[in-house]
GROMACS .gro file of C-alpha atoms in nm:
model
  506
    1MET     CA    1  12.492   7.836  10.159
    2SER     CA    2  12.280   7.954  10.462
    3GLU     CA    3  11.963   7.771  10.554
    4ALA     CA    4  11.764   8.083  10.460
    5THR     CA    5  11.934   8.099  10.122
    6ALA     CA    6  11.876   7.732  10.064
    7VAL     CA    7  11.500   7.769  10.130
    8LEU     CA    8  11.482   8.077   9.907
    9GLU     CA    9  11.683   7.895   9.626
   10GLY     CA   10  11.452   7.591   9.660
   11ALA     CA   11  11.143   7.817   9.617
   12ARG     CA   12  11.293   7.981   9.316
   13GLY     CA   13  11.390   7.658   9.163
   14GLU     CA   14  11.035   7.529   9.205
   15ALA     CA   15  10.906   7.847   9.051
   16LYS     CA   16  11.124   7.801   8.748
   17THR     CA   17  11.011   7.445   8.683
   18ALA     CA   18  10.651   7.535   8.735
   19PRO     CA   19  10.592   7.645   8.372
   20GLN     CA   20  10.753   7.323   8.246
   21LYS     CA   21  10.512   7.115   8.453
   22ALA     CA   22  10.221   7.333   8.340
   23ARG     CA   23  10.298   7.263   7.968
   24GLY     CA   24  10.235   6.895   8.018
   25SER     CA   25   9.917   6.950   8.220
   26THR     CA   26   9.559   7.022   8.103
   27PHE     CA   27   9.456   7.356   7.956
   28ASP     CA   28   9.429   7.632   8.223
   29TYR     CA   29   9.084   7.771   8.163
   30LYS     CA   30   9.098   7.982   8.481
   31ARG     CA   31   9.411   8.162   8.380
   32ILE     CA   32   9.278   8.224   8.023
   33PHE     CA   33   8.949   8.352   8.170
   34PHE     CA   34   9.110   8.607   8.392
   35MET     CA   35   9.355   8.717   8.130
   36LEU     CA   36   9.072   8.787   7.889
   37LEU     CA   37   8.868   8.953   8.164
   38GLY     CA   38   9.151   9.198   8.215
   39ILE     CA   39   9.166   9.270   7.845
   40GLY     CA   40   8.793   9.296   7.831
   41LEU     CA   41   8.782   9.548   8.116
   42PHE     CA   42   9.050   9.754   7.944
   43ALA     CA   43   8.846   9.767   7.619
   44VAL     CA   44   8.524   9.857   7.793
   45VAL     CA   45   8.673  10.140   8.000
   46TYR     CA   46   8.884  10.276   7.714
   47TRP     CA   47   8.618  10.278   7.438
   48CYS     CA   48   8.315  10.366   7.653
   49PRO     CA   49   8.128  10.696   7.578
   50PRO     CA   50   8.260  11.005   7.759
   51LEU     CA   51   8.174  11.015   8.132
   52PRO     CA   52   8.035  11.324   8.317
   53ASP     CA   53   8.273  11.576   8.472
   54ALA     CA   54   8.352  11.554   8.846
   55ILE     CA   55   8.253  11.883   9.020
   56ASP     CA   56   8.419  11.980   9.347
   57PRO     CA   57   8.249  12.186   9.619
   58LEU     CA   58   8.387  12.506   9.475
   59GLY     CA   59   8.223  12.431   9.139
   60GLU     CA   60   8.547  12.347   8.961
   61HIS     CA   61   8.501  12.086   8.679
   62PHE     CA   62   8.731  11.793   8.628
   63VAL     CA   63   8.703  11.636   8.279
   64LEU     CA   64   8.785  11.275   8.219
   65SER     CA   65   8.989  11.297   7.906
   66LYS     CA   66   9.063  11.026   7.664
   67GLU     CA   67   9.406  10.981   7.829
   68ALA     CA   68   9.246  10.966   8.175
   69LYS     CA   69   9.015  10.699   8.052
   70GLY     CA   70   9.306  10.515   7.916
   71ALA     CA   71   9.479  10.538   8.252
   72LEU     CA   72   9.175  10.386   8.421
   73ALA     CA   73   9.158  10.118   8.162
   74ILE     CA   74   9.516  10.009   8.225
   75PHE     CA   75   9.448  10.034   8.597
   76ALA     CA   76   9.158   9.783   8.549
   77LEU     CA   77   9.363   9.544   8.346
   78ALA     CA   78   9.662   9.562   8.573
   79ALA     CA   79   9.460   9.506   8.894
   80THR     CA   80   9.291   9.201   8.743
   81TRP     CA   81   9.616   9.042   8.623
   82TRP     CA   82   9.796   9.126   8.949
   83VAL     CA   83   9.533   8.970   9.177
   84PHE     CA   84   9.484   8.657   8.969
   85GLU     CA   85   9.850   8.643   8.864
   86VAL     CA   86   9.770   8.531   8.514
   87VAL     CA   87  10.125   8.618   8.412
   88PRO     CA   88  10.426   8.688   8.635
   89ILE     CA   89  10.361   9.012   8.831
   90GLY     CA   90  10.667   9.179   8.677
   91ILE     CA   91  10.532   9.107   8.325
   92THR     CA   92  10.199   9.275   8.422
   93SER     CA   93  10.415   9.585   8.507
   94LEU     CA   94  10.575   9.579   8.169
   95THR     CA   95  10.230   9.567   8.018
   96ILE     CA   96  10.140   9.886   8.199
   97GLY     CA   97  10.428  10.069   8.025
   98ALA     CA   98  10.369   9.914   7.689
   99LEU     CA   99   9.998  10.007   7.685
  100GLN     CA  100  10.069  10.372   7.774
  101ALA     CA  101  10.312  10.395   7.487
  102ILE     CA  102  10.094  10.206   7.232
  103PHE     CA  103   9.774  10.392   7.302
  104LEU     CA  104   9.952  10.729   7.351
  105ILE     CA  105   9.820  10.768   7.704
  106ARG     CA  106  10.154  10.920   7.794
  107SER     CA  107  10.467  10.951   7.584
  108PRO     CA  108  10.693  10.632   7.596
  109ALA     CA  109  10.979  10.839   7.748
  110THR     CA  110  10.757  10.947   8.038
  111ALA     CA  111  10.584  10.617   8.094
  112PHE     CA  112  10.910  10.411   8.103
  113ARG     CA  113  11.111  10.669   8.289
  114ASP     CA  114  10.892  10.593   8.599
  115PHE     CA  115  11.032  10.234   8.587
  116MET     CA  116  11.353  10.389   8.713
  117ASP     CA  117  11.190  10.626   8.965
  118PRO     CA  118  11.402  10.699   9.277
  119SER     CA  119  11.151  10.510   9.493
  120VAL     CA  120  11.204  10.190   9.280
  121LEU     CA  121  11.581  10.224   9.318
  122PHE     CA  122  11.535  10.281   9.694
  123ILE     CA  123  11.355   9.947   9.707
  124PHE     CA  124  11.645   9.789   9.505
  125GLY     CA  125  11.894   9.923   9.760
  126SER     CA  126  11.686   9.797  10.047
  127ILE     CA  127  11.665   9.447   9.905
  128VAL     CA  128  12.045   9.445   9.859
  129ILE     CA  129  12.075   9.517  10.230
  130GLY     CA  130  11.871   9.213  10.308
  131MET     CA  131  12.092   9.004  10.070
  132VAL     CA  132  12.404   9.122  10.251
  133PHE     CA  133  12.260   9.029  10.590
  134THR     CA  134  12.202   8.682  10.467
  135LYS     CA  135  12.542   8.634  10.288
  136THR     CA  136  12.747   8.767  10.584
  137GLY     CA  137  12.571   8.553  10.840
  138LEU     CA  138  12.421   8.856  11.025
  139THR     CA  139  12.065   8.713  10.968
  140LYS     CA  140  12.156   8.394  11.151
  141ARG     CA  141  12.309   8.584  11.438
  142LEU     CA  142  11.990   8.790  11.471
  143ALA     CA  143  11.751   8.494  11.434
  144TYR     CA  144  11.930   8.268  11.667
  145LYS     CA  145  11.970   8.533  11.935
  146MET     CA  146  11.603   8.628  11.914
  147LEU     CA  147  11.487   8.268  11.927
  148SER     CA  148  11.711   8.186  12.222
  149ILE     CA  149  11.533   8.471  12.408
  150ILE     CA  150  11.171   8.415  12.293
  151GLY     CA  151  11.169   8.040  12.325
  152GLU     CA  152  10.981   7.757  12.157
  153ARG     CA  153  10.620   7.872  12.135
  154THR     CA  154  10.525   7.960  11.786
  155SER     CA  155  10.274   8.225  11.903
  156MET     CA  156  10.554   8.404  12.078
  157ILE     CA  157  10.782   8.374  11.776
  158TYR     CA  158  10.512   8.547  11.578
  159LEU     CA  159  10.490   8.825  11.839
  160GLY     CA  160  10.873   8.868  11.868
  161CYS     CA  161  10.910   8.904  11.491
  162PHE     CA  162  10.618   9.153  11.467
  163VAL     CA  163  10.735   9.367  11.760
  164MET     CA  164  11.091   9.382  11.621
  165THR     CA  165  10.961   9.470  11.271
  166ALA     CA  166  10.725   9.749  11.404
  167ALA     CA  167  10.987   9.894  11.639
  168LEU     CA  168  11.246   9.921  11.353
  169THR     CA  169  10.999  10.113  11.128
  170HIS     CA  170  11.008  10.393  11.388
  171LEU     CA  171  11.369  10.452  11.298
  172MET     CA  172  11.405  10.344  10.927
  173ALA     CA  173  11.194  10.316  10.616
  174HIS     CA  174  10.952  10.025  10.628
  175THR     CA  175  11.086   9.905  10.290
  176ALA     CA  176  11.438   9.867  10.443
  177VAL     CA  177  11.301   9.706  10.752
  178ALA     CA  178  11.108   9.450  10.535
  179ALA     CA  179  11.419   9.373  10.335
  180THR     CA  180  11.615   9.324  10.657
  181MET     CA  181  11.363   9.110  10.829
  182PHE     CA  182  11.305   8.893  10.524
  183PRO     CA  183  11.616   8.676  10.545
  184LEU     CA  184  11.569   8.658  10.921
  185LEU     CA  185  11.224   8.515  10.879
  186MET     CA  186  11.349   8.273  10.611
  187THR     CA  187  11.598   8.144  10.858
  188ILE     CA  188  11.333   8.099  11.130
  189HIS     CA  189  11.103   7.918  10.888
  190ALA     CA  190  11.385   7.690  10.789
  191LEU     CA  191  11.418   7.583  11.156
  192TYR     CA  192  11.039   7.525  11.161
  193SER     CA  193  11.006   7.311  10.844
  194ASP     CA  194  11.250   7.119  10.635
  195SER     CA  195  11.024   7.130  10.328
  196ASP     CA  196  11.011   7.408  10.070
  197ASN     CA  197  10.629   7.389  10.065
  198PRO     CA  198  10.426   7.672  10.219
  199THR     CA  199  10.304   7.618  10.576
  200LYS     CA  200  10.046   7.809  10.783
  201PHE     CA  201  10.335   7.927  11.003
  202GLY     CA  202  10.520   8.056  10.694
  203LYS     CA  203  10.207   8.238  10.561
  204GLY     CA  204  10.144   8.403  10.895
  205LEU     CA  205  10.518   8.500  10.939
  206PHE     CA  206  10.550   8.675  10.611
  207ILE     CA  207  10.198   8.818  10.566
  208GLY     CA  208  10.215   8.934  10.928
  209MET     CA  209  10.559   9.098  10.872
  210ALA     CA  210  10.418   9.298  10.575
  211TYR     CA  211  10.112   9.412  10.776
  212VAL     CA  212  10.292   9.516  11.094
  213ALA     CA  213  10.565   9.698  10.883
  214GLY     CA  214  10.291   9.922  10.767
  215ALA     CA  215  10.131   9.958  11.112
  216GLY     CA  216  10.466  10.055  11.268
  217SER     CA  217  10.555  10.296  10.991
  218ILE     CA  218  10.267  10.536  11.067
  219VAL     CA  219  10.407  10.621  11.413
  220THR     CA  220  10.693  10.853  11.305
  221LEU     CA  221  10.799  11.041  10.997
  222LEU     CA  222  11.101  10.817  10.952
  223GLY     CA  223  10.889  10.509  10.863
  224ALA     CA  224  10.783  10.632  10.514
  225ALA     CA  225  10.769  10.945  10.293
  226ARG     CA  226  10.392  10.965  10.307
  227GLY     CA  227  10.378  11.147  10.651
  228ALA     CA  228  10.612  11.435  10.542
  229VAL     CA  229  10.411  11.482  10.217
  230ALA     CA  230  10.077  11.480  10.400
  231LEU     CA  231  10.203  11.733  10.665
  232GLY     CA  232  10.329  11.954  10.377
  233PHE     CA  233   9.986  11.955  10.209
  234TYR     CA  234   9.818  12.030  10.542
  235ARG     CA  235  10.050  12.317  10.616
  236ASP     CA  236   9.999  12.467  10.269
  237ILE     CA  237   9.613  12.434  10.275
  238MET     CA  238   9.537  12.497  10.638
  239ASP     CA  239   9.845  12.710  10.729
  240VAL     CA  240   9.896  12.489  11.037
  241ASN     CA  241  10.223  12.313  11.121
  242VAL     CA  242  10.208  11.967  11.276
  243SER     CA  243  10.535  11.869  11.450
  244PHE     CA  244  10.718  11.535  11.442
  245PHE     CA  245  10.637  11.473  11.807
  246GLU     CA  246  10.266  11.572  11.774
  247LEU     CA  247  10.228  11.332  11.487
  248SER     CA  248  10.398  11.051  11.684
  249MET     CA  249  10.186  11.124  11.995
  250TYR     CA  250   9.861  11.072  11.805
  251MET     CA  251   9.982  10.777  11.598
  252PHE     CA  252  10.162  10.574  11.858
  253PRO     CA  253   9.857  10.418  12.028
  254ILE     CA  254   9.695  10.346  11.687
  255GLY     CA  255  10.008  10.192  11.538
  256TRP     CA  256  10.075   9.968  11.831
  257LEU     CA  257   9.706   9.877  11.883
  258MET     CA  258   9.711   9.757  11.519
  259VAL     CA  259  10.037   9.557  11.577
  260PHE     CA  260   9.883   9.359  11.860
  261LEU     CA  261   9.548   9.317  11.692
  262LEU     CA  262   9.726   9.191  11.377
  263TRP     CA  263   9.912   8.937  11.590
  264GLY     CA  264   9.572   8.813  11.710
  265PHE     CA  265   9.454   8.823  11.345
  266ILE     CA  266   9.740   8.605  11.231
  267MET     CA  267   9.691   8.369  11.514
  268VAL     CA  268   9.324   8.317  11.410
  269PHE     CA  269   9.384   8.284  11.034
  270PHE     CA  270   9.724   8.135  11.035
  271ARG     CA  271   9.744   7.931  11.354
  272PRO     CA  272  10.065   7.733  11.316
  273GLU     CA  273  10.052   7.361  11.262
  274ARG     CA  274  10.263   7.314  11.578
  275ASP     CA  275  10.218   7.508  11.910
  276THR     CA  276  10.584   7.466  11.995
  277ILE     CA  277  10.916   7.367  11.840
  278PRO     CA  278  11.062   7.138  12.091
  279GLY     CA  279  11.422   7.213  12.183
  280LEU     CA  280  11.433   7.522  11.971
  281LYS     CA  281  11.553   7.755  12.247
  282GLU     CA  282  11.851   7.536  12.331
  283ARG     CA  283  11.928   7.466  11.970
  284ALA     CA  284  11.920   7.833  11.875
  285ALA     CA  285  12.150   7.916  12.167
  286ARG     CA  286  12.394   7.659  12.072
  287MET     CA  287  12.384   7.756  11.702
  288TYR     CA  288  12.452   8.118  11.796
  289THR     CA  289  12.756   8.010  12.002
  290GLU     CA  290  12.883   7.797  11.707
  291LEU     CA  291  12.890   8.099  11.481
  292GLY     CA  292  13.197   8.212  11.674
  293ALA     CA  293  13.352   8.559  11.665
  294TRP     CA  294  13.214   8.832  11.431
  295SER     CA  295  13.389   8.836  11.089
  296ARG     CA  296  13.521   9.147  10.920
  297ASN     CA  297  13.240   9.143  10.662
  298GLU     CA  298  12.974   9.131  10.936
  299ILE     CA  299  13.130   9.430  11.115
  300THR     CA  300  13.170   9.616  10.792
  301THR     CA  301  12.817   9.550  10.700
  302VAL     CA  302  12.677   9.671  11.028
  303VAL     CA  303  12.887   9.994  11.001
  304ILE     CA  304  12.758  10.067  10.648
  305VAL     CA  305  12.401   9.988  10.730
  306VAL     CA  306  12.390  10.186  11.051
  307ALA     CA  307  12.556  10.489  10.879
  308THR     CA  308  12.309  10.468  10.596
  309ILE     CA  309  12.009  10.464  10.834
  310LEU     CA  310  12.151  10.747  11.053
  311VAL     CA  311  12.210  10.970  10.753
  312ILE     CA  312  11.853  10.910  10.610
  313ALA     CA  313  11.700  10.949  10.954
  314LEU     CA  314  11.887  11.269  11.045
  315LYS     CA  315  11.795  11.437  10.726
  316SER     CA  316  11.473  11.554  10.898
  317PHE     CA  317  11.657  11.719  11.187
  318ILE     CA  318  11.996  11.846  11.056
  319PRO     CA  319  11.961  12.123  10.785
  320ALA     CA  320  12.308  12.040  10.645
  321LEU     CA  321  12.185  11.693  10.553
  322SER     CA  322  11.845  11.801  10.425
  323SER     CA  323  11.959  11.830  10.066
  324LEU     CA  324  12.091  11.467  10.048
  325ASP     CA  325  11.862  11.236   9.849
  326LYS     CA  326  11.768  10.932  10.042
  327THR     CA  327  11.784  10.708   9.732
  328GLY     CA  328  12.137  10.829   9.664
  329VAL     CA  329  12.236  10.747  10.017
  330MET     CA  330  12.087  10.405   9.998
  331LEU     CA  331  12.260  10.333   9.663
  332LEU     CA  332  12.593  10.442   9.813
  333SER     CA  333  12.557  10.157  10.053
  334THR     CA  334  12.491   9.918   9.762
  335ILE     CA  335  12.814  10.045   9.586
  336ALA     CA  336  13.003  10.005   9.906
  337PHE     CA  337  12.904   9.637   9.943
  338PHE     CA  338  13.043   9.562   9.593
  339ALA     CA  339  13.343   9.784   9.631
  340LEU     CA  340  13.450   9.609   9.950
  341ASN     CA  341  13.389   9.263   9.795
  342ILE     CA  342  13.113   9.179  10.041
  343LEU     CA  343  12.894   9.114   9.732
  344ASP     CA  344  13.003   9.007   9.386
  345LEU     CA  345  12.846   8.964   9.038
  346ASP     CA  346  12.683   8.630   9.125
  347ASP     CA  347  12.492   8.817   9.409
  348LEU     CA  348  12.367   9.083   9.166
  349GLU     CA  349  12.208   8.804   8.951
  350MET     CA  350  12.016   8.684   9.260
  351VAL     CA  351  11.815   9.009   9.299
  352PRO     CA  352  11.442   8.932   9.266
  353TRP     CA  353  11.388   9.144   8.951
  354ASN     CA  354  11.024   9.034   8.938
  355ILE     CA  355  10.955   9.223   9.260
  356ILE     CA  356  11.156   9.527   9.131
  357LEU     CA  357  10.953   9.526   8.808
  358LEU     CA  358  10.630   9.501   9.014
  359PHE     CA  359  10.702   9.834   9.185
  360ALA     CA  360  10.836   9.982   8.872
  361GLY     CA  361  10.497   9.922   8.709
  362ALA     CA  362  10.312  10.043   9.022
  363MET     CA  363  10.504  10.375   9.001
  364SER     CA  364  10.427  10.403   8.635
  365ILE     CA  365  10.047  10.346   8.667
  366GLY     CA  366  10.037  10.576   8.983
  367PHE     CA  367  10.198  10.861   8.794
  368CYS     CA  368   9.977  10.790   8.487
  369LEU     CA  369   9.658  10.820   8.706
  370TRP     CA  370   9.789  11.131   8.861
  371GLU     CA  371   9.913  11.317   8.551
  372THR     CA  372   9.611  11.241   8.330
  373GLY     CA  373   9.373  11.358   8.598
  374ALA     CA  374   9.204  11.025   8.634
  375ALA     CA  375   9.280  10.993   9.014
  376LYS     CA  376   9.160  11.344   9.083
  377TRP     CA  377   8.832  11.262   8.892
  378LEU     CA  378   8.790  10.958   9.102
  379ALA     CA  379   8.848  11.139   9.437
  380VAL     CA  380   8.619  11.418   9.361
  381ASN     CA  381   8.341  11.193   9.257
  382TRP     CA  382   8.380  10.974   9.562
  383LEU     CA  383   8.401  11.249   9.823
  384GLN     CA  384   8.106  11.432   9.665
  385LEU     CA  385   7.885  11.140   9.769
  386PHE     CA  386   7.944  11.251  10.139
  387LYS     CA  387   7.912  11.628  10.115
  388ASP     CA  388   7.574  11.609  10.294
  389ALA     CA  389   7.655  11.315  10.524
  390PRO     CA  390   7.714  11.329  10.900
  391GLY     CA  391   8.069  11.418  10.995
  392ILE     CA  392   8.175  11.066  11.101
  393VAL     CA  393   8.042  10.911  10.787
  394PHE     CA  394   8.241  11.169  10.584
  395ILE     CA  395   8.563  11.096  10.771
  396MET     CA  396   8.520  10.718  10.724
  397GLY     CA  397   8.431  10.764  10.362
  398MET     CA  398   8.745  10.963  10.310
  399ALA     CA  399   8.953  10.703  10.500
  400PHE     CA  400   8.796  10.420  10.289
  401PHE     CA  401   8.888  10.597   9.960
  402VAL     CA  402   9.254  10.650  10.070
  403MET     CA  403   9.267  10.296  10.188
  404MET     CA  404   9.145  10.152   9.861
  405MET     CA  405   9.356  10.391   9.643
  406THR     CA  406   9.683  10.325   9.834
  407ASN     CA  407   9.648   9.950   9.746
  408PHE     CA  408   9.676  10.049   9.380
  409ILE     CA  409   9.888  10.362   9.358
  410MET     CA  410  10.155  10.522   9.579
  411ASN     CA  411  10.014  10.608   9.917
  412VAL     CA  412  10.172  10.951   9.874
  413ALA     CA  413   9.966  11.007   9.555
  414ALA     CA  414   9.651  10.865   9.727
  415ILE     CA  415   9.686  11.134  10.002
  416ALA     CA  416   9.776  11.400   9.746
  417ILE     CA  417   9.464  11.357   9.536
  418SER     CA  418   9.213  11.318   9.821
  419LEU     CA  419   9.337  11.538  10.111
  420PRO     CA  420   9.295  11.878   9.936
  421VAL     CA  421   8.940  11.795   9.831
  422ALA     CA  422   8.847  11.660  10.175
  423LEU     CA  423   8.985  11.968  10.353
  424VAL     CA  424   8.767  12.189  10.137
  425ILE     CA  425   8.446  11.983  10.221
  426ALA     CA  426   8.529  11.924  10.584
  427PRO     CA  427   8.437  12.275  10.733
  428TYR     CA  428   8.091  12.257  10.571
  429LEU     CA  429   8.023  11.941  10.771
  430GLY     CA  430   8.169  12.057  11.096
  431VAL     CA  431   8.473  11.833  11.075
  432SER     CA  432   8.822  11.959  11.169
  433GLY     CA  433   9.103  11.928  10.922
  434GLU     CA  434   9.320  11.762  11.180
  435VAL     CA  435   9.114  11.456  11.205
  436ILE     CA  436   9.105  11.418  10.830
  437LEU     CA  437   9.478  11.440  10.815
  438PHE     CA  438   9.549  11.178  11.079
  439SER     CA  439   9.283  10.935  10.970
  440SER     CA  440   9.416  10.949  10.614
  441LEU     CA  441   9.770  10.874  10.740
  442VAL     CA  442   9.650  10.572  10.936
  443VAL     CA  443   9.484  10.397  10.638
  444ALA     CA  444   9.747  10.504  10.387
  445GLY     CA  445  10.015  10.314  10.588
  446MET     CA  446   9.842   9.982  10.574
  447PRO     CA  447   9.740   9.863  10.229
  448PHE     CA  448   9.648   9.497  10.303
  449LEU     CA  449   9.490   9.396   9.978
  450LEU     CA  450   9.750   9.410   9.693
  451LEU     CA  451  10.123   9.349   9.668
  452VAL     CA  452  10.180   9.682   9.485
  453GLY     CA  453  10.025   9.871   9.784
  454ALA     CA  454  10.355   9.865   9.974
  455ALA     CA  455  10.709   9.739   9.924
  456PRO     CA  456  10.684   9.508  10.235
  457ASN     CA  457  10.395   9.327  10.074
  458ALA     CA  458  10.594   9.243   9.766
  459ILE     CA  459  10.913   9.151   9.966
  460ALA     CA  460  10.710   8.912  10.166
  461TYR     CA  461  10.567   8.755   9.854
  462ASN     CA  462  10.918   8.661   9.749
  463SER     CA  463  10.906   8.399  10.027
  464LYS     CA  464  10.671   8.192   9.805
  465GLN     CA  465  10.463   8.115  10.112
  466PHE     CA  466  10.143   8.262   9.973
  467THR     CA  467   9.979   8.358   9.634
  468THR     CA  468   9.850   8.695   9.530
  469GLY     CA  469   9.501   8.563   9.559
  470GLU     CA  470   9.555   8.455   9.924
  471PHE     CA  471   9.696   8.795  10.000
  472VAL     CA  472   9.377   8.951   9.871
  473LYS     CA  473   9.159   8.698  10.049
  474TYR     CA  474   9.308   8.763  10.398
  475GLY     CA  475   9.352   9.132  10.319
  476ILE     CA  476   8.979   9.184  10.314
  477PRO     CA  477   8.908   9.104  10.682
  478ALA     CA  478   9.244   9.284  10.770
  479SER     CA  479   9.117   9.594  10.592
  480VAL     CA  480   8.782   9.569  10.776
  481LEU     CA  481   8.978   9.554  11.109
  482LEU     CA  482   9.177   9.866  10.999
  483MET     CA  483   8.854  10.058  10.933
  484VAL     CA  484   8.722   9.952  11.277
  485VAL     CA  485   9.035  10.078  11.450
  486THR     CA  486   9.018  10.408  11.246
  487TRP     CA  487   8.666  10.455  11.363
  488LEU     CA  488   8.770  10.386  11.723
  489ALA     CA  489   9.047  10.633  11.691
  490VAL     CA  490   8.828  10.904  11.557
  491THR     CA  491   8.544  10.856  11.805
  492VAL     CA  492   8.722  10.749  12.121
  493ILE     CA  493   9.105  10.751  12.135
  494TRP     CA  494   9.192  11.083  11.970
  495PRO     CA  495   8.918  11.283  12.146
  496LEU     CA  496   9.044  11.143  12.484
  497MET     CA  497   9.395  11.269  12.385
  498GLY     CA  498   9.273  11.614  12.312
  499MET     CA  499   9.233  11.617  11.922
  500THR     CA  500   8.963  11.844  11.796
  501ILE     CA  501   8.712  11.635  11.594
  502LYS     CA  502   8.421  11.875  11.537
  503VAL     CA  503   8.428  12.246  11.454
  504PRO     CA  504   8.149  12.507  11.398
  505VAL     CA  505   7.982  12.458  11.066
  506THR     CA  506   8.095  12.730  10.820
   0.00000   0.00000   0.00000
């Protein structure tokens, strides 16, 4: 068993015994309070009197139906239970599906079908890649080689890991990057601490990885699906095409500015207990040498993973590949690992199903808010508050809404519900549609508050180095930092690069 696997197994074993310890301890009033709070919020929202319609700038009314209120009620309960982790996060996700079915908010077939949405299966396939890297020893090769180059300073180890994570998201989906980096970071942390207990260095390593995976993913269309969807909306509404290279040009300075600022953020909030790990560089170089020649399984894994990444990446450039589904391609790699005996049944049982269920529930509540009209009702009401505001206030208000919504529902949906409304209001305030598009994409890529906001957040949580409450706690100042950088982009960086911010008022 590898060092990374041993650490992960230890964390899982501790998690399994925790409920047994709890049974012998005092009554957990805090847990019961937040469990009842979630149920109470559900009841208040679901059975409250009808709320006023939302009215967009063109005078169209958006009614908050009984089903839409039910979606908001489930949303309130799930958010409370997820943040305070009153039950395992996967069980909260099951609650989302069960409540939709019981209260007839959506049909059971529809509500539970979302639990096997292609995006959930893509996350499953990405996690399997990370497992293969660990089992074959590729993780050790990467970790030891990187540490032998970076050296012994923990601040530089942070930076090296973050730069590698961000760079990889320019070429592949940030979910796959996080799943690949996860076992590598587990190996690095095992070299830092012999204990299974959380450390400041561990918290910074994994929370930082989740943050910078989002920051790096905004730079190209290959990092996540949200970019392609947003450009499609923009093209349909504004009749303007934004190219792959134009998007990358504007996003590159913002993405990498956030990467380095997040490195500083992590150094402030999670300064490692030790500034250096004496002898680490020589030890890592020696351990890399001791691994010997590459095995057949290592070479086969690299070939399968590189082929998978290339096919998914080239879909955007080669018309013959455009019809291929990225989830199907990802799952073919999973099938290949088992068909070639690189993985076996025991490995399948090691998949972190709690994390898979987390995202299954997130997809279900996201589609529920979208299909019932609750999300649109929220977006119109929020953006109407800024219809007479100065242009910069409207842009930042729009960005704030997308940032908050993308922590609870799919970032694609957060953009889909808010971008059309914002693009209608923008001309009346003298704001260009271009700046609305790009500012939305910046914040949609970096949900720093909740695990359900992005797959890298949940993958990082599997390290057991931090709690959901801690993720929210540190996500608040990180989100403030993101809003400041977005404001800087809108007022300084993008105008200097030639982006149109203001247009004549219509």
